[in-house]
Amino acid sequence: IGVDNATFGTLMMRRISTPAGVPTMSGNISIAVSTTQFPRTVPHSGNTGGTNGNLDGLDDRLYAAMARGGHLWTAHNIGVNTTGVATSTASIKRNGTRWYDLTNLTGTPTVTQSGTVFDGAVQASARDFFIPSIMVTGQNHAALSLTTGGTPFFVNAYTAGRLSGDATGTMQAPIATTASATAYNPPGDPGGAGGRRWGDYSYISLDPLDDMTLWMVNQYCNATNTYGCNVTKLLAPPPATPASCVPASTPAGQTSVNVVVTGTAVSGSGFYDPGTDLSAPALPYTHISATVSGGVTVNSITYTDPTHITLNLNTVGAPSGAKDITNTNPDGQLLTSTGILNISGIVPITLKELRGKLNNNLTVSLNWITSAESGNKGFYVERTETGNPSGWTSIGFVN
């Protein structure tokens, strides 16, 4: 996928078929997008080279593209006005980052959502966002890797992200990942009509083991007249906060019992697991995990969705009382909830069946079957009468 070389506001895609066999390539498939324009060269604080000393904004090319789950994500920088609409008017232009989420890749591709990261201030005070790349995680969170400049701004790296639950077409406010306070006027590069060469180093990648963590690489001015590449680790939101269990109480002495944990999701938080490991030689994924306090062992954990997991527990030898549950997502972030699971005392029997029969002489025969007994001396037989406020009374004991 790339931009059309003849018109603005058009992306061109070619579809590769049967890549594992004899591959074929389609003709150009045009995708209409919101208006685009060439970017400008980027001014920057401390520039002594005039317009020739600006940074090269390159052009409106797409810098990277990635496909996942039927979505194709890509981004580029374009010249925009104070409202983020593409413009060719030099006196108001600043660079903004336009990003796209495309779907229906096997049919007629469509823009599911897109947006523009830009500064709406007047041009002399505006920050330029350019040289972008975009990546999406297994949780459907996304982030941009960006370079910034502008008349009052030194050259730095920025990022902007969107959570899976954010409004369609929106990115959250961009934030700095470097804090350069030095000017870029290298004697060996006085610049020219296209500005000083810049921008080969913009990349963002997804950690393949946890499917959550993003790693961003971007160029910035690391010292007077020199540039460096900054690497930033972008963490996903934390796990959902464990809030309740079903059942809320379970007996001690069980080798295997399932407990469903429901969590509370806030600002993109959630349980997550990357799924079944790939076959060797691929490395195994890092998986979701959990611990329960007070002598309870977690046999296994099953991920259901961002707010539900199932724990299979061993409660043998666990003292009764309230237990804490700690959940750890594959990226190592964890949250603990105090006392949300109760372990009750050991029940000495497991009752399989209880039957009562009314005899002709108005006596009642009781028969019962147990499937397990532990340290059980016998059974009290109790009775009550309808409407009796005193409740049950013992009428006998069976060894």
Short mmCIF file of N, CA, C and O in Angstrom, two decimals, residues 69-124:
data_model
loop_
_atom_site.label_atom_id
_atom_site.label_comp_id
_atom_site.label_asym_id
_atom_site.label_seq_id
_atom_site.Cartn_x
_atom_site.Cartn_y
_atom_site.Cartn_z
N GLY A 69 -5.70 -9.22 11.97
CA GLY A 69 -7.11 -9.48 12.22
C GLY A 69 -8.04 -8.82 11.21
O GLY A 69 -9.12 -8.36 11.57
N GLY A 70 -7.61 -8.76 9.95
CA GLY A 70 -8.46 -8.15 8.93
C GLY A 70 -8.38 -6.65 8.87
O GLY A 70 -9.13 -6.02 8.12
N HIS A 71 -7.48 -6.03 9.66
CA HIS A 71 -7.29 -4.57 9.65
C HIS A 71 -5.88 -4.25 9.15
O HIS A 71 -4.92 -4.94 9.49
N LEU A 72 -5.77 -3.21 8.35
CA LEU A 72 -4.47 -2.71 7.92
C LEU A 72 -4.30 -1.30 8.46
O LEU A 72 -5.14 -0.43 8.23
N TRP A 73 -3.22 -1.09 9.20
CA TRP A 73 -2.95 0.21 9.83
C TRP A 73 -1.73 0.84 9.15
O TRP A 73 -0.72 0.16 8.90
N THR A 74 -1.81 2.13 8.87
CA THR A 74 -0.68 2.83 8.27
C THR A 74 -0.81 4.32 8.57
O THR A 74 -1.85 4.77 9.07
N ALA A 75 0.26 5.09 8.29
CA ALA A 75 0.26 6.52 8.64
C ALA A 75 1.26 7.27 7.76
O ALA A 75 2.21 6.69 7.23
N HIS A 76 1.03 8.58 7.62
CA HIS A 76 1.99 9.46 6.94
C HIS A 76 1.81 10.88 7.46
O HIS A 76 0.91 11.16 8.25
N ASN A 77 2.75 11.78 7.05
CA ASN A 77 2.62 13.17 7.46
C ASN A 77 2.18 14.01 6.27
O ASN A 77 2.59 13.80 5.12
N ILE A 78 1.28 14.96 6.56
CA ILE A 78 0.74 15.84 5.52
C ILE A 78 0.70 17.27 6.06
O ILE A 78 0.74 17.49 7.27
N GLY A 79 0.61 18.23 5.16
CA GLY A 79 0.46 19.62 5.57
C GLY A 79 -0.99 19.92 5.91
O GLY A 79 -1.90 19.61 5.13
N VAL A 80 -1.24 20.49 7.11
CA VAL A 80 -2.60 20.78 7.54
C VAL A 80 -2.69 22.21 8.08
O VAL A 80 -1.68 22.84 8.41
N ASN A 81 -3.95 22.68 8.22
CA ASN A 81 -4.19 24.00 8.80
C ASN A 81 -4.51 23.87 10.30
O ASN A 81 -4.31 22.81 10.90
N THR A 82 -5.04 24.92 10.88
CA THR A 82 -5.29 24.93 12.32
C THR A 82 -6.39 23.97 12.75
O THR A 82 -6.53 23.68 13.94
N THR A 83 -7.19 23.47 11.81
CA THR A 83 -8.26 22.51 12.15
C THR A 83 -7.91 21.09 11.73
O THR A 83 -8.75 20.20 11.84
N GLY A 84 -6.70 20.88 11.22
CA GLY A 84 -6.29 19.54 10.83
C GLY A 84 -6.68 19.14 9.44
O GLY A 84 -6.50 17.98 9.05
N VAL A 85 -7.21 20.07 8.66
CA VAL A 85 -7.59 19.80 7.27
C VAL A 85 -6.39 20.08 6.37
O VAL A 85 -5.68 21.08 6.55
N ALA A 86 -6.18 19.22 5.38
CA ALA A 86 -5.03 19.36 4.49
C ALA A 86 -5.04 20.71 3.79
O ALA A 86 -6.10 21.20 3.36
N THR A 87 -3.85 21.32 3.67
CA THR A 87 -3.73 22.61 3.00
C THR A 87 -2.40 22.70 2.27
O THR A 87 -1.41 22.09 2.68
N SER A 88 -2.41 23.50 1.19
CA SER A 88 -1.16 23.79 0.48
C SER A 88 -0.71 25.22 0.73
O SER A 88 0.30 25.66 0.18
N THR A 89 -1.44 25.96 1.56
CA THR A 89 -1.12 27.37 1.83
C THR A 89 0.06 27.46 2.79
O THR A 89 -0.06 27.10 3.98
N ALA A 90 1.19 27.92 2.28
CA ALA A 90 2.43 27.90 3.06
C ALA A 90 2.34 28.73 4.34
O ALA A 90 2.95 28.37 5.36
N SER A 91 1.57 29.80 4.33
CA SER A 91 1.55 30.70 5.47
C SER A 91 0.83 30.13 6.69
O SER A 91 0.98 30.65 7.80
N ILE A 92 0.02 29.09 6.50
CA ILE A 92 -0.71 28.50 7.63
C ILE A 92 -0.36 27.03 7.85
O ILE A 92 -0.79 26.43 8.83
N LYS A 93 0.42 26.46 6.95
CA LYS A 93 0.69 25.02 6.99
C LYS A 93 1.58 24.64 8.16
O LYS A 93 2.53 25.33 8.49
N ARG A 94 1.27 23.52 8.78
CA ARG A 94 2.15 22.80 9.71
C ARG A 94 1.97 21.32 9.39
O ARG A 94 0.96 20.92 8.76
N ASN A 95 2.87 20.47 9.84
CA ASN A 95 2.74 19.04 9.54
C ASN A 95 1.93 18.33 10.60
O ASN A 95 2.16 18.50 11.81
N GLY A 96 0.99 17.55 10.15
CA GLY A 96 0.23 16.68 11.03
C GLY A 96 0.39 15.24 10.60
O GLY A 96 0.75 14.96 9.45
N THR A 97 0.13 14.33 11.50
CA THR A 97 0.24 12.91 11.20
C THR A 97 -1.16 12.35 10.95
O THR A 97 -2.01 12.38 11.84
N ARG A 98 -1.40 11.84 9.75
CA ARG A 98 -2.66 11.20 9.40
C ARG A 98 -2.47 9.68 9.52
O ARG A 98 -1.53 9.13 8.97
N TRP A 99 -3.40 9.02 10.21
CA TRP A 99 -3.34 7.57 10.35
C TRP A 99 -4.64 6.95 9.84
O TRP A 99 -5.68 7.60 9.81
N TYR A 100 -4.54 5.68 9.42
CA TYR A 100 -5.67 4.99 8.82
C TYR A 100 -5.81 3.58 9.40
O TYR A 100 -4.81 2.90 9.68
N ASP A 101 -7.06 3.14 9.54
CA ASP A 101 -7.40 1.76 9.87
C ASP A 101 -8.32 1.27 8.75
O ASP A 101 -9.46 1.69 8.65
N LEU A 102 -7.79 0.38 7.91
CA LEU A 102 -8.52 -0.10 6.73
C LEU A 102 -9.00 -1.52 6.96
O LEU A 102 -8.30 -2.34 7.57
N THR A 103 -10.19 -1.84 6.45
CA THR A 103 -10.74 -3.19 6.57
C THR A 103 -11.24 -3.66 5.20
O THR A 103 -11.10 -2.97 4.20
N ASN A 104 -11.84 -4.86 5.21
CA ASN A 104 -12.32 -5.50 3.97
C ASN A 104 -11.18 -5.67 2.99
O ASN A 104 -11.31 -5.37 1.80
N LEU A 105 -10.07 -6.17 3.48
CA LEU A 105 -8.85 -6.25 2.68
C LEU A 105 -8.95 -7.27 1.56
O LEU A 105 -8.20 -7.18 0.57
N THR A 106 -9.84 -8.26 1.69
CA THR A 106 -9.98 -9.27 0.65
C THR A 106 -11.06 -8.90 -0.36
O THR A 106 -11.26 -9.62 -1.34
N GLY A 107 -11.80 -7.81 -0.09
CA GLY A 107 -12.82 -7.34 -1.02
C GLY A 107 -12.46 -5.96 -1.51
O GLY A 107 -11.36 -5.74 -2.02
N THR A 108 -13.38 -5.03 -1.35
CA THR A 108 -13.11 -3.64 -1.68
C THR A 108 -12.68 -2.92 -0.41
O THR A 108 -13.49 -2.68 0.48
N PRO A 109 -11.40 -2.58 -0.27
CA PRO A 109 -10.91 -1.99 0.98
C PRO A 109 -11.65 -0.70 1.33
O PRO A 109 -11.96 0.12 0.45
N THR A 110 -11.93 -0.53 2.61
CA THR A 110 -12.62 0.66 3.08
C THR A 110 -11.90 1.23 4.29
O THR A 110 -11.21 0.51 5.02
N VAL A 111 -12.07 2.53 4.53
CA VAL A 111 -11.50 3.19 5.70
C VAL A 111 -12.49 3.02 6.85
O VAL A 111 -13.56 3.63 6.84
N THR A 112 -12.13 2.18 7.83
CA THR A 112 -12.98 2.02 9.01
C THR A 112 -12.89 3.23 9.92
O THR A 112 -13.89 3.69 10.47
N GLN A 113 -11.70 3.75 10.06
CA GLN A 113 -11.49 4.97 10.84
C GLN A 113 -10.16 5.58 10.45
O GLN A 113 -9.25 4.89 9.98
N SER A 114 -10.05 6.87 10.64
CA SER A 114 -8.78 7.56 10.45
C SER A 114 -8.82 8.83 11.29
O SER A 114 -9.88 9.27 11.74
N GLY A 115 -7.65 9.41 11.50
CA GLY A 115 -7.57 10.62 12.29
C GLY A 115 -6.28 11.35 12.01
O GLY A 115 -5.40 10.83 11.32
N THR A 116 -6.16 12.54 12.55
CA THR A 116 -4.97 13.35 12.33
C THR A 116 -4.48 13.92 13.66
O THR A 116 -5.26 14.51 14.41
N VAL A 117 -3.21 13.69 13.96
CA VAL A 117 -2.57 14.28 15.13
C VAL A 117 -1.91 15.57 14.68
O VAL A 117 -1.03 15.57 13.83
N PHE A 118 -2.35 16.71 15.23
CA PHE A 118 -1.84 18.00 14.78
C PHE A 118 -1.94 19.01 15.92
O PHE A 118 -2.62 18.79 16.92
N ASP A 119 -1.28 20.15 15.74
CA ASP A 119 -1.32 21.26 16.69
C ASP A 119 -2.15 22.38 16.05
O ASP A 119 -1.82 22.85 14.95
N GLY A 120 -3.20 22.82 16.73
CA GLY A 120 -4.10 23.82 16.18
C GLY A 120 -3.71 25.26 16.45
O GLY A 120 -4.48 26.17 16.14
N ALA A 121 -2.52 25.48 17.01
CA ALA A 121 -2.09 26.86 17.29
C ALA A 121 -1.76 27.58 15.97
O ALA A 121 -1.64 26.96 14.90
N VAL A 122 -1.58 28.90 16.05
CA VAL A 122 -1.13 29.63 14.87
C VAL A 122 0.22 29.10 14.44
O VAL A 122 0.98 28.55 15.25
N GLN A 123 0.54 29.25 13.16
CA GLN A 123 1.72 28.58 12.61
C GLN A 123 3.00 28.87 13.40
O GLN A 123 3.80 27.97 13.67
N ALA A 124 3.21 30.11 13.82
CA ALA A 124 4.45 30.47 14.50
C ALA A 124 4.59 29.78 15.85
O ALA A 124 5.71 29.68 16.39
#
